[in-house]
mmCIF file of C-alpha atoms in Angstrom:
data_model
loop_
_atom_site.group_PDB
_atom_site.id
_atom_site.type_symbol
_atom_site.label_atom_id
_atom_site.label_comp_id
_atom_site.label_asym_id
_atom_site.label_seq_id
_atom_site.Cartn_x
_atom_site.Cartn_y
_atom_site.Cartn_z
ATOM 1 C CA LYS A 1080 85.936 98.001 113.252
ATOM 2 C CA GLN A 1081 89.253 95.796 111.995
ATOM 3 C CA GLU A 1082 91.796 95.846 114.641
ATOM 4 C CA VAL A 1083 95.003 93.465 114.117
ATOM 5 C CA THR A 1084 97.663 92.403 116.485
ATOM 6 C CA GLN A 1085 100.829 91.410 116.097
ATOM 7 C CA ILE A 1086 102.578 89.749 118.818
ATOM 8 C CA PRO A 1087 105.887 90.175 120.419
ATOM 9 C CA ALA A 1088 106.218 93.827 119.726
ATOM 10 C CA ALA A 1089 110.351 93.265 119.844
ATOM 11 C CA LEU A 1090 112.836 89.835 119.085
ATOM 12 C CA SER A 1091 115.492 88.978 119.236
ATOM 13 C CA VAL A 1092 117.333 86.184 118.271
ATOM 14 C CA PRO A 1093 121.108 84.892 118.003
ATOM 15 C CA GLU A 1094 121.445 83.693 113.618
ATOM 16 C CA GLY A 1095 120.485 80.317 112.664
ATOM 17 C CA GLU A 1096 117.110 80.281 114.652
ATOM 18 C CA ASN A 1097 114.073 79.371 113.535
ATOM 19 C CA LEU A 1098 111.261 82.175 114.403
ATOM 20 C CA VAL A 1099 107.187 82.658 114.329
ATOM 21 C CA LEU A 1100 106.126 85.708 114.110
ATOM 22 C CA ASN A 1101 102.228 86.159 114.993
ATOM 23 C CA CYS A 1102 99.632 88.524 114.191
ATOM 24 C CA SER A 1103 95.652 89.052 115.027
ATOM 25 C CA PHE A 1104 92.426 90.306 113.553
ATOM 26 C CA THR A 1105 88.928 90.054 115.386
ATOM 27 C CA ASP A 1106 86.808 90.042 112.392
ATOM 28 C CA SER A 1107 87.134 87.170 110.076
ATOM 29 C CA ALA A 1108 85.608 88.876 107.140
ATOM 30 C CA ILE A 1109 88.520 89.519 104.944
ATOM 31 C CA TYR A 1110 89.077 89.374 101.699
ATOM 32 C CA ASN A 1111 93.048 88.420 101.700
ATOM 33 C CA LEU A 1112 96.610 88.833 104.551
ATOM 34 C CA GLN A 1113 99.152 89.908 103.826
ATOM 35 C CA TRP A 1114 102.570 90.771 105.479
ATOM 36 C CA PHE A 1115 105.450 92.863 104.800
ATOM 37 C CA ARG A 1116 108.680 94.211 105.588
ATOM 38 C CA GLN A 1117 110.081 97.477 106.969
ATOM 39 C CA ASP A 1118 113.716 98.831 107.186
ATOM 40 C CA PRO A 1119 113.806 102.233 109.374
ATOM 41 C CA GLY A 1120 113.406 105.156 107.430
ATOM 42 C CA LYS A 1121 112.001 103.194 103.937
ATOM 43 C CA GLY A 1122 108.627 101.820 102.606
ATOM 44 C CA LEU A 1123 107.011 99.055 102.691
ATOM 45 C CA THR A 1124 108.715 95.011 101.116
ATOM 46 C CA SER A 1125 105.805 92.978 100.239
ATOM 47 C CA LEU A 1126 106.840 89.459 101.755
ATOM 48 C CA LEU A 1127 103.519 87.409 101.396
ATOM 49 C CA LEU A 1128 99.999 87.216 100.185
ATOM 50 C CA ILE A 1129 97.455 84.732 101.823
ATOM 51 C CA GLN A 1130 94.060 84.729 99.676
ATOM 52 C CA SER A 1131 91.136 83.971 101.820
ATOM 53 C CA SER A 1132 90.660 80.320 100.446
ATOM 54 C CA GLN A 1133 94.554 79.633 100.758
ATOM 55 C CA ARG A 1134 95.797 78.212 103.982
ATOM 56 C CA GLU A 1135 99.500 79.262 104.028
ATOM 57 C CA GLN A 1136 101.597 80.593 101.140
ATOM 58 C CA THR A 1137 105.804 80.155 100.987
ATOM 59 C CA SER A 1138 108.316 82.123 100.084
ATOM 60 C CA GLY A 1139 112.193 80.713 100.736
ATOM 61 C CA ARG A 1140 113.011 80.829 103.560
ATOM 62 C CA LEU A 1141 109.540 82.318 104.624
ATOM 63 C CA ASN A 1142 106.318 80.400 105.689
ATOM 64 C CA ALA A 1143 102.641 82.630 106.292
ATOM 65 C CA SER A 1144 100.049 80.279 107.216
ATOM 66 C CA LEU A 1145 95.937 81.626 107.746
ATOM 67 C CA ASP A 1146 93.300 80.751 110.276
ATOM 68 C CA LYS A 1147 90.211 82.587 109.370
ATOM 69 C CA SER A 1148 88.289 81.532 111.499
ATOM 70 C CA SER A 1149 90.495 82.385 114.322
ATOM 71 C CA GLY A 1150 91.192 84.758 113.383
ATOM 72 C CA ARG A 1151 94.864 84.393 113.706
ATOM 73 C CA SER A 1152 98.162 84.427 111.578
ATOM 74 C CA THR A 1153 101.797 83.696 111.465
ATOM 75 C CA LEU A 1154 104.586 83.940 109.833
ATOM 76 C CA TYR A 1155 107.558 82.073 110.223
ATOM 77 C CA ILE A 1156 111.116 82.140 109.154
ATOM 78 C CA ALA A 1157 113.489 79.565 109.101
ATOM 79 C CA ALA A 1158 117.563 79.769 109.847
ATOM 80 C CA SER A 1159 117.265 83.900 110.203
ATOM 81 C CA GLN A 1160 119.775 85.606 108.728
ATOM 82 C CA PRO A 1161 120.766 89.134 110.619
ATOM 83 C CA GLY A 1162 119.902 90.929 107.161
ATOM 84 C CA ASP A 1163 116.288 89.985 108.577
ATOM 85 C CA SER A 1164 116.706 92.127 111.125
ATOM 86 C CA ALA A 1165 113.386 94.635 109.962
ATOM 87 C CA THR A 1166 110.375 95.342 110.747
ATOM 88 C CA TYR A 1167 107.429 92.687 109.920
ATOM 89 C CA LEU A 1168 104.058 94.035 109.281
ATOM 90 C CA CYS A 1169 101.025 92.047 109.146
ATOM 91 C CA ALA A 1170 98.033 93.608 107.257
ATOM 92 C CA VAL A 1171 94.201 92.439 106.577
ATOM 93 C CA ILE A 1172 92.312 93.754 103.040
ATOM 94 C CA PRO A 1173 88.513 93.692 103.776
ATOM 95 C CA GLY A 1174 87.661 93.538 99.696
ATOM 96 C CA ARG A 1175 86.737 97.214 98.714
ATOM 97 C CA ARG A 1176 89.219 99.060 101.355
ATOM 98 C CA ALA A 1177 92.452 99.324 102.063
ATOM 99 C CA LEU A 1178 95.064 96.948 104.254
ATOM 100 C CA THR A 1179 94.408 97.414 108.223
ATOM 101 C CA PHE A 1180 98.022 96.978 109.688
ATOM 102 C CA GLY A 1181 99.492 96.277 112.836
ATOM 103 C CA SER A 1182 101.729 97.532 114.478
ATOM 104 C CA GLY A 1183 104.446 95.422 113.523
ATOM 105 C CA THR A 1184 107.125 93.070 115.620
ATOM 106 C CA ARG A 1185 110.646 94.521 115.545
ATOM 107 C CA LEU A 1186 113.056 91.753 114.588
ATOM 108 C CA GLN A 1187 116.411 91.855 115.374
ATOM 109 C CA VAL A 1188 119.265 88.556 114.988
ATOM 110 C CA GLN A 1189 122.117 88.523 116.635
ATOM 111 C CA PRO A 1190 125.562 87.594 114.669
ATOM 112 C CA GLU B 179 109.331 94.645 90.901
ATOM 113 C CA ALA B 180 106.564 97.379 90.831
ATOM 114 C CA ASP B 181 107.117 101.093 90.030
ATOM 115 C CA ILE B 182 106.073 103.088 92.470
ATOM 116 C CA TYR B 183 107.696 106.667 93.582
ATOM 117 C CA GLN B 184 107.398 109.542 95.342
ATOM 118 C CA THR B 185 109.181 112.419 95.834
ATOM 119 C CA PRO B 186 110.515 114.199 97.690
ATOM 120 C CA ARG B 187 112.271 111.771 100.123
ATOM 121 C CA TYR B 188 112.921 114.333 102.537
ATOM 122 C CA LEU B 189 111.277 117.111 103.110
ATOM 123 C CA VAL B 190 112.164 120.073 105.849
ATOM 124 C CA ILE B 191 110.056 123.186 106.579
ATOM 125 C CA GLY B 192 108.770 126.066 108.063
ATOM 126 C CA THR B 193 105.158 126.002 109.917
ATOM 127 C CA GLY B 194 102.314 127.666 107.180
ATOM 128 C CA LYS B 195 104.071 126.441 104.640
ATOM 129 C CA LYS B 196 102.032 124.668 101.442
ATOM 130 C CA ILE B 197 103.716 122.151 100.087
ATOM 131 C CA THR B 198 102.449 119.388 97.542
ATOM 132 C CA LEU B 199 104.021 115.436 97.888
ATOM 133 C CA GLU B 200 103.843 113.890 94.558
ATOM 134 C CA CYS B 201 103.507 109.713 93.909
ATOM 135 C CA SER B 202 103.140 108.065 90.395
ATOM 136 C CA GLN B 203 102.646 104.550 89.406
ATOM 137 C CA THR B 204 103.372 103.054 86.000
ATOM 138 C CA MET B 205 101.879 100.260 86.552
ATOM 139 C CA GLY B 206 98.069 101.133 84.995
ATOM 140 C CA HIS B 207 96.850 100.513 88.327
ATOM 141 C CA ASP B 208 93.188 101.955 89.273
ATOM 142 C CA LYS B 209 93.204 101.714 93.345
ATOM 143 C CA MET B 210 96.516 104.466 94.856
ATOM 144 C CA TYR B 211 96.467 105.265 98.906
ATOM 145 C CA TRP B 212 97.874 107.502 101.313
ATOM 146 C CA TYR B 213 99.019 105.792 104.442
ATOM 147 C CA GLN B 214 100.651 108.750 107.001
ATOM 148 C CA GLN B 215 102.757 106.677 109.714
ATOM 149 C CA ASP B 216 104.531 107.743 112.859
ATOM 150 C CA PRO B 217 107.688 107.129 114.115
ATOM 151 C CA GLY B 218 107.711 103.034 115.453
ATOM 152 C CA MET B 219 103.714 103.590 115.318
ATOM 153 C CA GLU B 220 100.878 102.183 113.483
ATOM 154 C CA LEU B 221 100.606 102.502 109.564
ATOM 155 C CA HIS B 222 97.379 104.807 109.818
ATOM 156 C CA LEU B 223 95.129 104.682 106.190
ATOM 157 C CA ILE B 224 94.460 108.847 105.300
ATOM 158 C CA HIS B 225 93.161 108.667 102.025
ATOM 159 C CA TYR B 226 92.715 106.663 98.854
ATOM 160 C CA SER B 227 91.223 106.680 94.623
ATOM 161 C CA TYR B 228 89.530 103.994 92.540
ATOM 162 C CA GLY B 229 90.504 105.874 89.567
ATOM 163 C CA VAL B 230 90.278 108.921 88.237
ATOM 164 C CA ASN B 231 87.991 111.894 89.891
ATOM 165 C CA SER B 232 87.780 109.517 93.107
ATOM 166 C CA THR B 233 88.652 110.102 96.452
ATOM 167 C CA GLU B 234 87.471 109.726 99.503
ATOM 168 C CA LYS B 235 89.199 109.876 103.299
ATOM 169 C CA GLY B 236 90.397 107.021 104.967
ATOM 170 C CA ASP B 237 90.397 105.239 108.861
ATOM 171 C CA LEU B 238 92.463 108.510 110.345
ATOM 172 C CA SER B 239 91.168 112.069 109.697
ATOM 173 C CA SER B 240 93.946 114.727 107.714
ATOM 174 C CA GLU B 241 94.330 117.932 107.014
ATOM 175 C CA SER B 242 95.830 117.308 103.769
ATOM 176 C CA THR B 243 93.841 117.111 100.276
ATOM 177 C CA VAL B 244 94.361 115.356 97.501
ATOM 178 C CA SER B 245 93.390 114.752 93.937
ATOM 179 C CA ARG B 246 93.364 112.152 91.034
ATOM 180 C CA ILE B 247 93.348 114.035 87.572
ATOM 181 C CA ARG B 248 95.259 111.023 85.930
ATOM 182 C CA THR B 249 95.433 107.103 86.469
ATOM 183 C CA GLU B 250 99.376 107.135 87.410
ATOM 184 C CA HIS B 251 99.236 110.715 89.544
ATOM 185 C CA PHE B 252 97.783 110.864 93.229
ATOM 186 C CA PRO B 253 98.997 113.501 95.397
ATOM 187 C CA LEU B 254 99.080 114.959 98.182
ATOM 188 C CA THR B 255 98.170 118.411 99.585
ATOM 189 C CA LEU B 256 99.058 120.642 102.698
ATOM 190 C CA GLU B 257 98.163 124.095 101.930
ATOM 191 C CA SER B 258 99.255 125.315 105.682
ATOM 192 C CA ALA B 259 101.727 122.704 107.494
ATOM 193 C CA ARG B 260 101.683 122.061 111.014
ATOM 194 C CA PRO B 261 104.406 120.898 113.240
ATOM 195 C CA SER B 262 101.862 118.092 113.528
ATOM 196 C CA HIS B 263 101.943 117.133 110.395
ATOM 197 C CA THR B 264 105.034 115.918 110.775
ATOM 198 C CA SER B 265 105.410 112.251 110.031
ATOM 199 C CA GLN B 266 105.989 109.824 107.386
ATOM 200 C CA TYR B 267 103.856 109.339 104.087
ATOM 201 C CA LEU B 268 103.515 106.496 102.204
ATOM 202 C CA CYS B 269 101.902 106.418 99.093
ATOM 203 C CA ALA B 270 100.434 102.385 97.603
ATOM 204 C CA SER B 271 98.949 101.378 95.109
ATOM 205 C CA SER B 272 97.091 98.104 93.820
ATOM 206 C CA PRO B 273 95.137 95.912 90.652
ATOM 207 C CA PRO B 274 92.020 94.634 91.504
ATOM 208 C CA PRO B 275 90.334 94.502 94.814
ATOM 209 C CA GLY B 276 92.313 92.409 97.065
ATOM 210 C CA ASP B 277 95.747 92.096 95.612
ATOM 211 C CA THR B 278 98.953 93.053 96.127
ATOM 212 C CA GLN B 279 99.708 96.588 97.181
ATOM 213 C CA TYR B 280 102.372 98.184 95.744
ATOM 214 C CA PHE B 281 104.171 100.698 98.132
ATOM 215 C CA GLY B 282 107.108 103.572 97.487
ATOM 216 C CA PRO B 283 110.005 104.466 99.173
ATOM 217 C CA GLY B 284 107.989 107.084 101.673
ATOM 218 C CA THR B 285 108.721 110.942 102.023
ATOM 219 C CA ARG B 286 109.535 111.899 105.352
ATOM 220 C CA LEU B 287 108.527 115.127 106.442
ATOM 221 C CA THR B 288 109.758 117.309 109.099
ATOM 222 C CA VAL B 289 107.716 120.675 110.004
ATOM 223 C CA LEU B 290 109.633 122.547 112.069
#
């Protein structure tokens, strides 16, 4: 059974810092990996989708990498801003089924 | 931007009531999903559908039921709500397997 772990569970940084969120999964037979953002009480917003054949994806200040062989993905956020404060969820897509989610990293960016 | 809608956004009801949470999408996606999330906890898949008249149970056992009579509509029903059903319910849809899943805003359910 696929298990997804995210470290750290919570992170507080001052504005302007670069930071890395980590995601690991136990079964490397994934189709894709997706990073989401969730604001309190709201639904999920997709940030980046990495195909299994890709090693990274970039969108603005965000960069996500994928290493299937080691079962790891990282989300890099450059020059963090208070508006980045949210919970970041990593999810792996096994192909025919829905995503398996990690428990998330709660990020607080202090102004 | 994805067009996936959930109603109601918030619902507070008494024990024993029958409720239906609505989810609809206008993107023509065949695959739709229901997830359940307790505060601060992981999301868990409770139901999914690959298309009209196709429904499957997810990884987390749920007393809810779903139906898929139309492509754009995937309602979730609780026949008799209990306090243990208090949670946030998120609906999602996606194009062919492996592509991005688009999420609705969620329904926050409280059963008293």
